[in-house]
PDB file of C-alpha atoms and ligand atoms in Angstrom:
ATOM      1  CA  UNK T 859       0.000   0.000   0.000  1.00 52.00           C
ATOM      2  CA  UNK T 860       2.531   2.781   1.085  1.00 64.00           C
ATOM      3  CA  UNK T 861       4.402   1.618  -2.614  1.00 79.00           C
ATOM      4  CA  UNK T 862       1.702   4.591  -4.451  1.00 83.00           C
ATOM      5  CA  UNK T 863       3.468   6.778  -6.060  1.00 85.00           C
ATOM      6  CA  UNK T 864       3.395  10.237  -4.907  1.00 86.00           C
ATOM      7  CA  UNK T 865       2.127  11.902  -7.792  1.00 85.00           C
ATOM      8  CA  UNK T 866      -0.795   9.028  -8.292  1.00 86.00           C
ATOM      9  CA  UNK T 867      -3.955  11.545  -8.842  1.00 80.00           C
ATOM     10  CA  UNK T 868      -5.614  10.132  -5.760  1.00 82.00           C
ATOM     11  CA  UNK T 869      -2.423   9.704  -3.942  1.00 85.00           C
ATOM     12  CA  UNK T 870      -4.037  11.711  -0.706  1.00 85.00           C
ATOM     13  CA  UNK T 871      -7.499   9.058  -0.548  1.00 85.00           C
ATOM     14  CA  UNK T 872      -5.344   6.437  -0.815  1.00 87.00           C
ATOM     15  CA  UNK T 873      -3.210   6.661   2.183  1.00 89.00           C
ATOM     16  CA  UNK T 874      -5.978   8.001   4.085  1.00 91.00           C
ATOM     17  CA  UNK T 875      -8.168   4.477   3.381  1.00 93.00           C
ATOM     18  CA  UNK T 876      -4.561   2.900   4.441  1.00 93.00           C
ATOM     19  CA  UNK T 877      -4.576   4.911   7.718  1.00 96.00           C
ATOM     20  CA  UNK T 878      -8.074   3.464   8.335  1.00 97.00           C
ATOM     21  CA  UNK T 879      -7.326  -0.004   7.245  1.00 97.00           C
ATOM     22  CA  UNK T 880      -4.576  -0.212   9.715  1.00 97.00           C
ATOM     23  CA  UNK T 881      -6.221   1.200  12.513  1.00 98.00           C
ATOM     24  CA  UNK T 882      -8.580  -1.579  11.669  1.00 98.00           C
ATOM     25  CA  UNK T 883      -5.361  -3.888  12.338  1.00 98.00           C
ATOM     26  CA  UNK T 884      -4.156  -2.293  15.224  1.00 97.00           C
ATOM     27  CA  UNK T 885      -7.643  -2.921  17.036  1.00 98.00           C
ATOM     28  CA  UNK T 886      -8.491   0.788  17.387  1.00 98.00           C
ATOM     29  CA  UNK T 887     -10.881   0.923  14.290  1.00 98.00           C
ATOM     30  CA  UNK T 888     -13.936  -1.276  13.641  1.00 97.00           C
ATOM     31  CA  UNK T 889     -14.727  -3.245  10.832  1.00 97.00           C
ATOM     32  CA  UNK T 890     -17.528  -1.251  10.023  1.00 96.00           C
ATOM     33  CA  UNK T 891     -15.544   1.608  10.079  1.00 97.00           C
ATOM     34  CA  UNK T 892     -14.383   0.616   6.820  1.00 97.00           C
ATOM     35  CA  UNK T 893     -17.619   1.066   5.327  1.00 96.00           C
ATOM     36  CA  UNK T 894     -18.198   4.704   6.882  1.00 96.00           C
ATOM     37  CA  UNK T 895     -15.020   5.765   5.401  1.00 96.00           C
ATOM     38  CA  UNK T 896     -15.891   4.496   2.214  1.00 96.00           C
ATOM     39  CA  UNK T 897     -19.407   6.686   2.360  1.00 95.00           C
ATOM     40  CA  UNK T 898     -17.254   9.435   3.484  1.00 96.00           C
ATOM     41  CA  UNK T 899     -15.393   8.789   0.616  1.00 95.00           C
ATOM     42  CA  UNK T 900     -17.936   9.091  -1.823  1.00 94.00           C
ATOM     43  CA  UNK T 901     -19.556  12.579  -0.613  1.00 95.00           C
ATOM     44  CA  UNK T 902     -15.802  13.910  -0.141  1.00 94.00           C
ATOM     45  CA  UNK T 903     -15.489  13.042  -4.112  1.00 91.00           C
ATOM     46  CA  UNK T 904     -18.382  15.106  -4.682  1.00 91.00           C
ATOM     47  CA  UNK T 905     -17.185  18.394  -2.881  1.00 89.00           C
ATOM     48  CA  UNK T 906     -13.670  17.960  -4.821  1.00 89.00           C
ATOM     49  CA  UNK T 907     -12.020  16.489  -1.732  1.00 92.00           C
ATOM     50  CA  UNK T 908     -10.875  19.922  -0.666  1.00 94.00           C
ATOM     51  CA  UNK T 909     -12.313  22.558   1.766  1.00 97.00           C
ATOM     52  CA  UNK T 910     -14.914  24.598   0.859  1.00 97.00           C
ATOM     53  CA  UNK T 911     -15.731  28.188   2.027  1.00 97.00           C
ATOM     54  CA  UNK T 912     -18.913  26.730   4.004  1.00 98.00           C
ATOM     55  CA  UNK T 913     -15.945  24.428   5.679  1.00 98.00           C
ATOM     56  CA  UNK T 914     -14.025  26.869   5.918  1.00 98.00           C
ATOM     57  CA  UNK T 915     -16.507  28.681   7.766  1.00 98.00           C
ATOM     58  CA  UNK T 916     -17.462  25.978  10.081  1.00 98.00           C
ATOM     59  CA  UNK T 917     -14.185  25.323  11.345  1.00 98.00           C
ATOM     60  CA  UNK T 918     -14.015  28.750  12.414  1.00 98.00           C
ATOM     61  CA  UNK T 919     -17.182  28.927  14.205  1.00 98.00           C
ATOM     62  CA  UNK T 920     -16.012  25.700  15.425  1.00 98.00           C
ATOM     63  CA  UNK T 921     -12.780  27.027  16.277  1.00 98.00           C
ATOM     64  CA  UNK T 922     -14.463  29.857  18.163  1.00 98.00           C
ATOM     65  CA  UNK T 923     -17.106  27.842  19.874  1.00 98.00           C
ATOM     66  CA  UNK T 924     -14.572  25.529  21.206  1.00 98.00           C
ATOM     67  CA  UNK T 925     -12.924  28.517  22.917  1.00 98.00           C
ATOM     68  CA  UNK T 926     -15.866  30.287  24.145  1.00 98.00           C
ATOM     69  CA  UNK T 927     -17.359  26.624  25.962  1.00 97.00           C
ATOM     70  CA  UNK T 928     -16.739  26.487  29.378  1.00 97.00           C
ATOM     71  CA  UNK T 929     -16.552  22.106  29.895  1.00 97.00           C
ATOM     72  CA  UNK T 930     -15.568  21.638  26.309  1.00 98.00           C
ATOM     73  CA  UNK T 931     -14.901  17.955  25.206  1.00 98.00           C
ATOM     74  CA  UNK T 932     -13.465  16.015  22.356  1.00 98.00           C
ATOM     75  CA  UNK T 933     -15.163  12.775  21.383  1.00 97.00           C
ATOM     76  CA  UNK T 934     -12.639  10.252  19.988  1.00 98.00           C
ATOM     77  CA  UNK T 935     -14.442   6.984  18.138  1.00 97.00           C
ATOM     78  CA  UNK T 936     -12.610   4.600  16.221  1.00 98.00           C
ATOM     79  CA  UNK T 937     -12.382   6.203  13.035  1.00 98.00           C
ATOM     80  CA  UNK T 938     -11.338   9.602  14.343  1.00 98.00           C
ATOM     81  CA  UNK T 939      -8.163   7.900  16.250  1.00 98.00           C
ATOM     82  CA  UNK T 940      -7.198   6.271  13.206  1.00 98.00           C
ATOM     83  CA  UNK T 941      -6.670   9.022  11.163  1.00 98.00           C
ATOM     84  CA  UNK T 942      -6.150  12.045  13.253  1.00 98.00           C
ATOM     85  CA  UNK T 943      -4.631  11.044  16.412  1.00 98.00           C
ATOM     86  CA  UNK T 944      -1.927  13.876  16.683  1.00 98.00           C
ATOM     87  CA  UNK T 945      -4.069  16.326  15.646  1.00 98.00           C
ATOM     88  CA  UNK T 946      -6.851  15.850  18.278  1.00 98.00           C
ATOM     89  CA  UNK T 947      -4.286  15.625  20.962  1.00 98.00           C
ATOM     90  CA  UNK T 948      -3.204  19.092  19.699  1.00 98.00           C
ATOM     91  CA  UNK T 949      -6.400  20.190  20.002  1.00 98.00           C
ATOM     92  CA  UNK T 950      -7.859  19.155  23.143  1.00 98.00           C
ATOM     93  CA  UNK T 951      -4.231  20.907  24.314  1.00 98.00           C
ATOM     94  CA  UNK T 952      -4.587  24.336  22.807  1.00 98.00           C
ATOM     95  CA  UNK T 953      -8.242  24.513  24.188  1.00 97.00           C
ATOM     96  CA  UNK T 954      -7.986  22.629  27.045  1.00 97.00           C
ATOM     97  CA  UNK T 955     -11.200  20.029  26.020  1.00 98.00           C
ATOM     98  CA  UNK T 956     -10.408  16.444  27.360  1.00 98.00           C
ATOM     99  CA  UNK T 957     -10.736  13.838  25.352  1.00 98.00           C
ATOM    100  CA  UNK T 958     -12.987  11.317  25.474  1.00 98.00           C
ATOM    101  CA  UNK T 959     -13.478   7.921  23.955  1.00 98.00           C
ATOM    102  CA  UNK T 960     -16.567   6.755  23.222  1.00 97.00           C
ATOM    103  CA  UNK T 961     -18.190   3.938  20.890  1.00 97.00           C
ATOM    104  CA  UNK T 962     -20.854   2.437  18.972  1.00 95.00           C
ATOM    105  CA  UNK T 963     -19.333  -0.449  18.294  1.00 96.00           C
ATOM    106  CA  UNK T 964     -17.915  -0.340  21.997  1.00 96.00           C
ATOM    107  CA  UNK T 965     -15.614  -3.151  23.090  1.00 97.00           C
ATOM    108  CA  UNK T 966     -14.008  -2.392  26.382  1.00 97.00           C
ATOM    109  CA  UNK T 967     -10.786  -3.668  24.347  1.00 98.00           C
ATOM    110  CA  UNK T 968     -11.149  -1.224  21.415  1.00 98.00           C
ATOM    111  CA  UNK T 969     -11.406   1.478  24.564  1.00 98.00           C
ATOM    112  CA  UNK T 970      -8.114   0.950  25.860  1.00 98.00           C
ATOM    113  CA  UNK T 971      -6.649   0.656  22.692  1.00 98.00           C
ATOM    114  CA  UNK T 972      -7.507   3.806  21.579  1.00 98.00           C
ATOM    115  CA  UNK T 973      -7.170   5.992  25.213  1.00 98.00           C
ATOM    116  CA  UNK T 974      -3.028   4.080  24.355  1.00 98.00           C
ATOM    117  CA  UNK T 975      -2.847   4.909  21.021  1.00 98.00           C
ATOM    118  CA  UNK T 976      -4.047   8.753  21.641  1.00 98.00           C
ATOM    119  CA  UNK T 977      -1.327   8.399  24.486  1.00 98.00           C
ATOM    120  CA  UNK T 978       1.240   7.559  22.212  1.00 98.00           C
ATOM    121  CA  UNK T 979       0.269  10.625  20.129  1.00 98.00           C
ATOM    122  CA  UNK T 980       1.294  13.271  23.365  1.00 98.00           C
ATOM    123  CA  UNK T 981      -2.191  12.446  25.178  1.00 98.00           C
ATOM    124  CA  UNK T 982      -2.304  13.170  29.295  1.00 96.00           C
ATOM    125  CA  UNK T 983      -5.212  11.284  30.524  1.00 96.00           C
ATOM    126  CA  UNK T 984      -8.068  10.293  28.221  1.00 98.00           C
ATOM    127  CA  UNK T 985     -11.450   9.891  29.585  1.00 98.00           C
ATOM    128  CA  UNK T 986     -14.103   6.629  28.239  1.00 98.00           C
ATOM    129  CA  UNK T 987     -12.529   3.831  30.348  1.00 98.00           C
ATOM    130  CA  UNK T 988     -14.821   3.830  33.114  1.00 97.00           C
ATOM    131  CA  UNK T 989     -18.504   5.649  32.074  1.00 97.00           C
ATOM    132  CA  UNK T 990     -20.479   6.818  34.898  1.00 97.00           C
ATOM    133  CA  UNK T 991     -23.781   8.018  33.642  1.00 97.00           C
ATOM    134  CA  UNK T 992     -25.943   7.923  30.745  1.00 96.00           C
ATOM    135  CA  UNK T 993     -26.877  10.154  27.847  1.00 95.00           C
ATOM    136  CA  UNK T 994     -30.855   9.787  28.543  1.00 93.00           C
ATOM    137  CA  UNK T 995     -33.404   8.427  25.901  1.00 90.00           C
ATOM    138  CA  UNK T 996     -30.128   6.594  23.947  1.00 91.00           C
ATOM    139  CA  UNK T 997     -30.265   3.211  23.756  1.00 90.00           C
ATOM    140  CA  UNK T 998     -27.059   2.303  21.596  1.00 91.00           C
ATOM    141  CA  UNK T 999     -23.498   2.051  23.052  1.00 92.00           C
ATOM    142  CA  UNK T1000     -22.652   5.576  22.514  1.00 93.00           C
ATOM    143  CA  UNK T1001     -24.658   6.645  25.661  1.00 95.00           C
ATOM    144  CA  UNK T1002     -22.432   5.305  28.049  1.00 96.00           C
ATOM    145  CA  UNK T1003     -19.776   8.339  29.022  1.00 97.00           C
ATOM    146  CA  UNK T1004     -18.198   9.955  31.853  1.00 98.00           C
ATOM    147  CA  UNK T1005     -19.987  12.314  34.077  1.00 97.00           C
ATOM    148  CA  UNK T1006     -16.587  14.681  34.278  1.00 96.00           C
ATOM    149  CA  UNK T1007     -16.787  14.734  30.299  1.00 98.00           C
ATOM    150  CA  UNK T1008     -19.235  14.330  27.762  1.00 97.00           C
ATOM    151  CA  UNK T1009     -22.321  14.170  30.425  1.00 97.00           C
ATOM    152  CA  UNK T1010     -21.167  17.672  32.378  1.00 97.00           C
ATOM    153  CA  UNK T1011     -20.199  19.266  29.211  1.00 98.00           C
ATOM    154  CA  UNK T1012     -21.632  22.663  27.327  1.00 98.00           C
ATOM    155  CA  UNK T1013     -19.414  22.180  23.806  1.00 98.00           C
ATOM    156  CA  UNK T1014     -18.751  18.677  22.454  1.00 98.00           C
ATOM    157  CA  UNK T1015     -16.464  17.878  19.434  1.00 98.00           C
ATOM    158  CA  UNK T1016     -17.664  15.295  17.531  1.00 96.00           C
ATOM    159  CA  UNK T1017     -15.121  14.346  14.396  1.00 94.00           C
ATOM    160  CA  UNK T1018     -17.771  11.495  12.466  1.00 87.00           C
ATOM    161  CA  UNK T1019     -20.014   9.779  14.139  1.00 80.00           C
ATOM    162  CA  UNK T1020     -23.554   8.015  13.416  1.00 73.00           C
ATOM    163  CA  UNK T1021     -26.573   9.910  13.932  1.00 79.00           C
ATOM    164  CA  UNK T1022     -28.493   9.696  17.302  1.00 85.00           C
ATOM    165  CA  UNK T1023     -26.278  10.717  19.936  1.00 90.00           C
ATOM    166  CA  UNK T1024     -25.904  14.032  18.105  1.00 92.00           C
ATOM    167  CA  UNK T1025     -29.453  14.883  18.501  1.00 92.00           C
ATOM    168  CA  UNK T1026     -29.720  13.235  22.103  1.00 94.00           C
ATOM    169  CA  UNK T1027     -26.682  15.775  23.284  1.00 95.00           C
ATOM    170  CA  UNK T1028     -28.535  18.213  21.856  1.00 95.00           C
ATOM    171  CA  UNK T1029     -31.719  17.479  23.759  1.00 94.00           C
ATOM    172  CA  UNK T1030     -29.358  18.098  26.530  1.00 95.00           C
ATOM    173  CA  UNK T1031     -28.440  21.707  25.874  1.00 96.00           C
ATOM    174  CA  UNK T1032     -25.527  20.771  24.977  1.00 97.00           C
ATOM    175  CA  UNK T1033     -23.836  22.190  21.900  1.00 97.00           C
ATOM    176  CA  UNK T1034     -22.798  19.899  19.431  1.00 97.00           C
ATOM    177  CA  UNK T1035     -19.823  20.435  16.692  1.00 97.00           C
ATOM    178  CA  UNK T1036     -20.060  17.931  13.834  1.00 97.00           C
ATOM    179  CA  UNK T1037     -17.610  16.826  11.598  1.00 97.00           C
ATOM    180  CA  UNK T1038     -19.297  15.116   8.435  1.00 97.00           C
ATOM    181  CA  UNK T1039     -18.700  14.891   4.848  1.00 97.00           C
ATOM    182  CA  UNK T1040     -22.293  14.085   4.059  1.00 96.00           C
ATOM    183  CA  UNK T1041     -24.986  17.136   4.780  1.00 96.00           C
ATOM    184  CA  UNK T1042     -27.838  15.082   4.798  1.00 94.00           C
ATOM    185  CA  UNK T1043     -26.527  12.892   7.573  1.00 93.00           C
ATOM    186  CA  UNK T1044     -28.304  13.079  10.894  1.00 92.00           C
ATOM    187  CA  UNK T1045     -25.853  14.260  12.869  1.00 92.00           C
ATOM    188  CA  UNK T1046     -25.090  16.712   9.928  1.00 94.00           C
ATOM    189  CA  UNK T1047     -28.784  17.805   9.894  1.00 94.00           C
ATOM    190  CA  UNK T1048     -29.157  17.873  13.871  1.00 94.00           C
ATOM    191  CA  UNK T1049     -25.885  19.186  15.427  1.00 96.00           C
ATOM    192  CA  UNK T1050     -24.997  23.193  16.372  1.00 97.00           C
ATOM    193  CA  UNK T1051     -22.095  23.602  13.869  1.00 98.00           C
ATOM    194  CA  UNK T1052     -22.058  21.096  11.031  1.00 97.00           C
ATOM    195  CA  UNK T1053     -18.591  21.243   9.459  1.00 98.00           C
ATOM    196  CA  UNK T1054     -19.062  19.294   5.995  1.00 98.00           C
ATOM    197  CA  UNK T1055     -15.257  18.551   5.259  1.00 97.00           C
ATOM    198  CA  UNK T1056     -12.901  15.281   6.025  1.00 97.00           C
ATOM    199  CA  UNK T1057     -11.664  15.607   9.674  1.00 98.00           C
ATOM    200  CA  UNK T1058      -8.313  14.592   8.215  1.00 97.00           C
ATOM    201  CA  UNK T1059      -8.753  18.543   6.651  1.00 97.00           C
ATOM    202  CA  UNK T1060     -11.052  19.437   9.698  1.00 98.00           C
ATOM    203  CA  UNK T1061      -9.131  18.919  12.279  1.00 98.00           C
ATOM    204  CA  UNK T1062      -5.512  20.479  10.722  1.00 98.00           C
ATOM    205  CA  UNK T1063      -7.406  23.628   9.933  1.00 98.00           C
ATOM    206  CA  UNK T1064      -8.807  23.914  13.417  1.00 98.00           C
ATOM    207  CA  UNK T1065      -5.707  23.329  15.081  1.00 98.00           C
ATOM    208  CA  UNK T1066      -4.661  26.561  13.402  1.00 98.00           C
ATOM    209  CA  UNK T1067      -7.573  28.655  13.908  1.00 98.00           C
ATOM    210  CA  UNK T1068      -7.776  28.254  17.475  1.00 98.00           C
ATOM    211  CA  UNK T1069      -4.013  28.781  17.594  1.00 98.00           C
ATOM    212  CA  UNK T1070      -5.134  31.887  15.733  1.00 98.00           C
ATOM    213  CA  UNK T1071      -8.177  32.901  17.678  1.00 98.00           C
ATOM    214  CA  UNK T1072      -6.787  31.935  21.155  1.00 95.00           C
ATOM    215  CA  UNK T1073      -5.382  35.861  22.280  1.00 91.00           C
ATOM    216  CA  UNK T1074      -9.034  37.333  21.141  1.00 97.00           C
ATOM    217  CA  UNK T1075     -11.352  38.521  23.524  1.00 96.00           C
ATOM    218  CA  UNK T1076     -14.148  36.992  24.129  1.00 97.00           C
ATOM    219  CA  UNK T1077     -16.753  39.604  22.474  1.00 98.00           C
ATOM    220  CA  UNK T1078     -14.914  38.681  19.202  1.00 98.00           C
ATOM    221  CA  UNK T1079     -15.418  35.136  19.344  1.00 98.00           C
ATOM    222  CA  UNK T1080     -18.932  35.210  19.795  1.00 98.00           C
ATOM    223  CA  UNK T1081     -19.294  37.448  17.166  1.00 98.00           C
ATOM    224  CA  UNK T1082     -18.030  35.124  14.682  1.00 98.00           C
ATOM    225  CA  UNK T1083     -20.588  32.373  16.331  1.00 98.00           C
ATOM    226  CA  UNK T1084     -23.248  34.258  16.477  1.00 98.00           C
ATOM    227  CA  UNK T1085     -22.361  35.633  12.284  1.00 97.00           C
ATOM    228  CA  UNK T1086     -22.152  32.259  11.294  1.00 98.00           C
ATOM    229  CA  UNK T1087     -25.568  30.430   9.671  1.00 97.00           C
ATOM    230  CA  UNK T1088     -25.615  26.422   9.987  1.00 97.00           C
ATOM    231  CA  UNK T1089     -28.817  26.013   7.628  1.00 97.00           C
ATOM    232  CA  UNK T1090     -27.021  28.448   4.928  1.00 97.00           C
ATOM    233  CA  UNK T1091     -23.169  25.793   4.989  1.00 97.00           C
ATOM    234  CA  UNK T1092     -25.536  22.737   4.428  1.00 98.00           C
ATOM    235  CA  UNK T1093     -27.302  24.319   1.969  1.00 98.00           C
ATOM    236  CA  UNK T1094     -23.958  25.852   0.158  1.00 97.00           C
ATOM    237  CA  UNK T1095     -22.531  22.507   0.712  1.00 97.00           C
ATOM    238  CA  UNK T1096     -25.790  20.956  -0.560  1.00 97.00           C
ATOM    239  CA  UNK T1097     -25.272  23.393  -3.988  1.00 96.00           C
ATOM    240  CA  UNK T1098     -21.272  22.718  -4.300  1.00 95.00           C
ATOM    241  CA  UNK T1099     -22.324  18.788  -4.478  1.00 94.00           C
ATOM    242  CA  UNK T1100     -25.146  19.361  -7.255  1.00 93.00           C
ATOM    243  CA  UNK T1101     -23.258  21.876  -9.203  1.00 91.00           C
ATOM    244  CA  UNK T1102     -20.408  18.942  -9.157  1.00 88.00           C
ATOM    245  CA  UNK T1103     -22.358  16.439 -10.663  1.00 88.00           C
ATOM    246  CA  UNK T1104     -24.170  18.481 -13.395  1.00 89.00           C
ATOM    247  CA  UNK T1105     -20.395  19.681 -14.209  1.00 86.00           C
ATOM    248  CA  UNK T1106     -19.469  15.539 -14.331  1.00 79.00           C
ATOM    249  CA  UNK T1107     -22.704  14.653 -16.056  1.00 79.00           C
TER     250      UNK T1107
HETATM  251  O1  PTJ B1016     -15.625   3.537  16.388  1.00 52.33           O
HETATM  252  P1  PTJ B1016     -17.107   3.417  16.570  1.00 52.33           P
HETATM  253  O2  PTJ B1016     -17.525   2.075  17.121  1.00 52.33           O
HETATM  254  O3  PTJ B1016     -17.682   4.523  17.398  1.00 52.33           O
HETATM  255  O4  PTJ B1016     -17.802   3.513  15.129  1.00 52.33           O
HETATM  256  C1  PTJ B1016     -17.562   4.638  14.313  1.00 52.33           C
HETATM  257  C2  PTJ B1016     -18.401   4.589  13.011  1.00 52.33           C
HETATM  258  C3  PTJ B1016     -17.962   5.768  12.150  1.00 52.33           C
HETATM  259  C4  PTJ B1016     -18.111   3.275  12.292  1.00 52.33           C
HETATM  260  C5  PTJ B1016     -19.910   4.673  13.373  1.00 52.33           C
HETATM  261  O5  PTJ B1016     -20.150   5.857  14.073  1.00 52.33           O
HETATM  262  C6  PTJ B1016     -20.780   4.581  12.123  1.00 52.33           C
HETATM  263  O6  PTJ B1016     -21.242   3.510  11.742  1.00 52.33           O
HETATM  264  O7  PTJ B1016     -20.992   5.745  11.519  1.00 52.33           O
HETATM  265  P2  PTJ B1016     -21.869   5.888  10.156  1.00 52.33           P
HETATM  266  O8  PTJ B1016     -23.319   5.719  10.462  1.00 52.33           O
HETATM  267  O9  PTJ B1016     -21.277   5.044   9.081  1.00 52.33           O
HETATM  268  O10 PTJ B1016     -21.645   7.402   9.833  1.00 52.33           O
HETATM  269  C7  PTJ B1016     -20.379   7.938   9.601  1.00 52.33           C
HETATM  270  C8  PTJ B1016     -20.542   9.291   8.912  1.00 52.33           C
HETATM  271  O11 PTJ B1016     -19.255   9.876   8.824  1.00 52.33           O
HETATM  272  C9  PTJ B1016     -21.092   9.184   7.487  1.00 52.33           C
HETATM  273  O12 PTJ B1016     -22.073  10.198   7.296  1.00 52.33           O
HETATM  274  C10 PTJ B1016     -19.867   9.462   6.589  1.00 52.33           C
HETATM  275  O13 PTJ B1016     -20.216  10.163   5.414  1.00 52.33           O
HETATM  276  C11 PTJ B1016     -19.012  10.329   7.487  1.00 52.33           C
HETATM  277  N1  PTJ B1016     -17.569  10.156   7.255  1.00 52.33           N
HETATM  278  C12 PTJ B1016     -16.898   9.013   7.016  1.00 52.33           C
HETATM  279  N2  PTJ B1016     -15.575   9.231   6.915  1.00 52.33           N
HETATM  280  C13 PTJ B1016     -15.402  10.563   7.105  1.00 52.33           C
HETATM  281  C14 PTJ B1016     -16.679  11.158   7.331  1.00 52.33           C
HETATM  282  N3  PTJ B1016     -16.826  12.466   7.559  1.00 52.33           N
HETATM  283  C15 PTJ B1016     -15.695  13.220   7.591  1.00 52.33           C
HETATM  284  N4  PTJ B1016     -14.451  12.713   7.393  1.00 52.33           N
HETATM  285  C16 PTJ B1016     -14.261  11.405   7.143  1.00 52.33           C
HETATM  286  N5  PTJ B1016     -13.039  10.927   6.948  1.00 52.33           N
END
């Protein structure tokens, strides 16, 4: 796999799949991980695998919101560890949002490997070991989580996920930052900020902008919050995916 050449025209989806694949390997990703990627994939073909300006916008709000929240907290699944490990530790440093793992798929084995494998990326302690309360009216895996993180928090980053926990954390006031390449997705549809990019962009570009935004005062961040308009990216992200495929067709 890593024999591609360089200048292959889909050199950069390539080794992303193979960052996938071998967290599949290592234990950190699930099988069915493979299949998400492969939808992300698909809609991240149809945006030109690059970041638009309603990304672009996202992230910032994103960036902003993150700084702004007062318990702020990174949500780490399977796929997210695989392919942006460093970048998440960064992160959850520069804005001082633990991070926790938590699962659909949860195996108390696939836990530890990822709260190690963040660890080996410059993580401190990683939270989703030992869940102590519930997210309420969720029946799948994903409501298990820790009352210090995800249940006591007022900002949660969530790089890819399935749908329902999104709108359940809503439901509970909190605010929700989505990462998703696909717009119609539930969680794209249902959380605060929907950033339709790849985290493997995502995440980079946040790790600057809150680098950036981090001497502002607080006045300016929420401007840029309150100036940004979620319905308007999915709808411009909506647009750049049409527009695409009557250019293709
Ligand atoms: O590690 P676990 O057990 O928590 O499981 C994680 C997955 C992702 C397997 C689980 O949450 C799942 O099954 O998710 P879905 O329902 O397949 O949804 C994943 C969403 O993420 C889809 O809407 C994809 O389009 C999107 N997606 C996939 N890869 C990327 C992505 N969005 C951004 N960047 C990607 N690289």
């Amino acid at each position: 796999m890593t024999d591609i050449p360089p200048d292959h025209p889909r050199y950069f989806s390539l080794m992303t799949r193979h960052r996938i694949v071998s967290g599949v390997d290592k234990g950190i990703t699930s099988q069915e991980g493979l299949i998400a990627q492969g939808r992300g994939e698909a809609f991240d073909y149809l945006t030109g695998e690059k970041t638009l300006p309603f990304a672009h916008a996202a992230e910032y709000a994103a960036s902003a919101m993150m700084l702004l929240g007062k318990r702020r907290v990174i949500s780490v699944n399977g796929n997210a560890a695989a392919l942006v490990p460093a970048e998440l530790v960064q992160l959850s440093k520069l804005t001082d949002a633990p991070l926790e793992v938590n699962l659909f798929y949860r195996t108390e084995e696939r836990v530890v490997k990822i709260i190690r494998h963040l660890q080996a990326h410059g993580a401190g302690q990683v939270l989703g070991a030992r869940p102590d309360a519930s997210i309420p009216c969720l029946a799948s895996q994903r409501s298990k989580v820790c009352r210090d993180g995800i249940y006591s928090a007022d900002v949660v980053f969530v790089p890819l996920e399935d749908g329902d926990r999104c709108e359940a954390l809503v439901r509970m006031g909190i605010q929700v930052i989505a990462v998703d390449l696909n717009p119609l997705s539930r969680t794209a549809q249902q959380a605060t900020i929907s950033i339709v990019d790849n985290v493997v962009r995502a995440v980079p570009n946040m790790v600057k902008m809150v680098r950036d935004l981090k001497g502002r005062d607080e006045r300016y961040l929420q401007e840029i919050v309150r100036d940004f308009d979620n319905k308007k990216g999915l709808a411009d992200a909506m647009d750049s995916i049409s527009r695409h495929l009557s250019e293709i067709m």
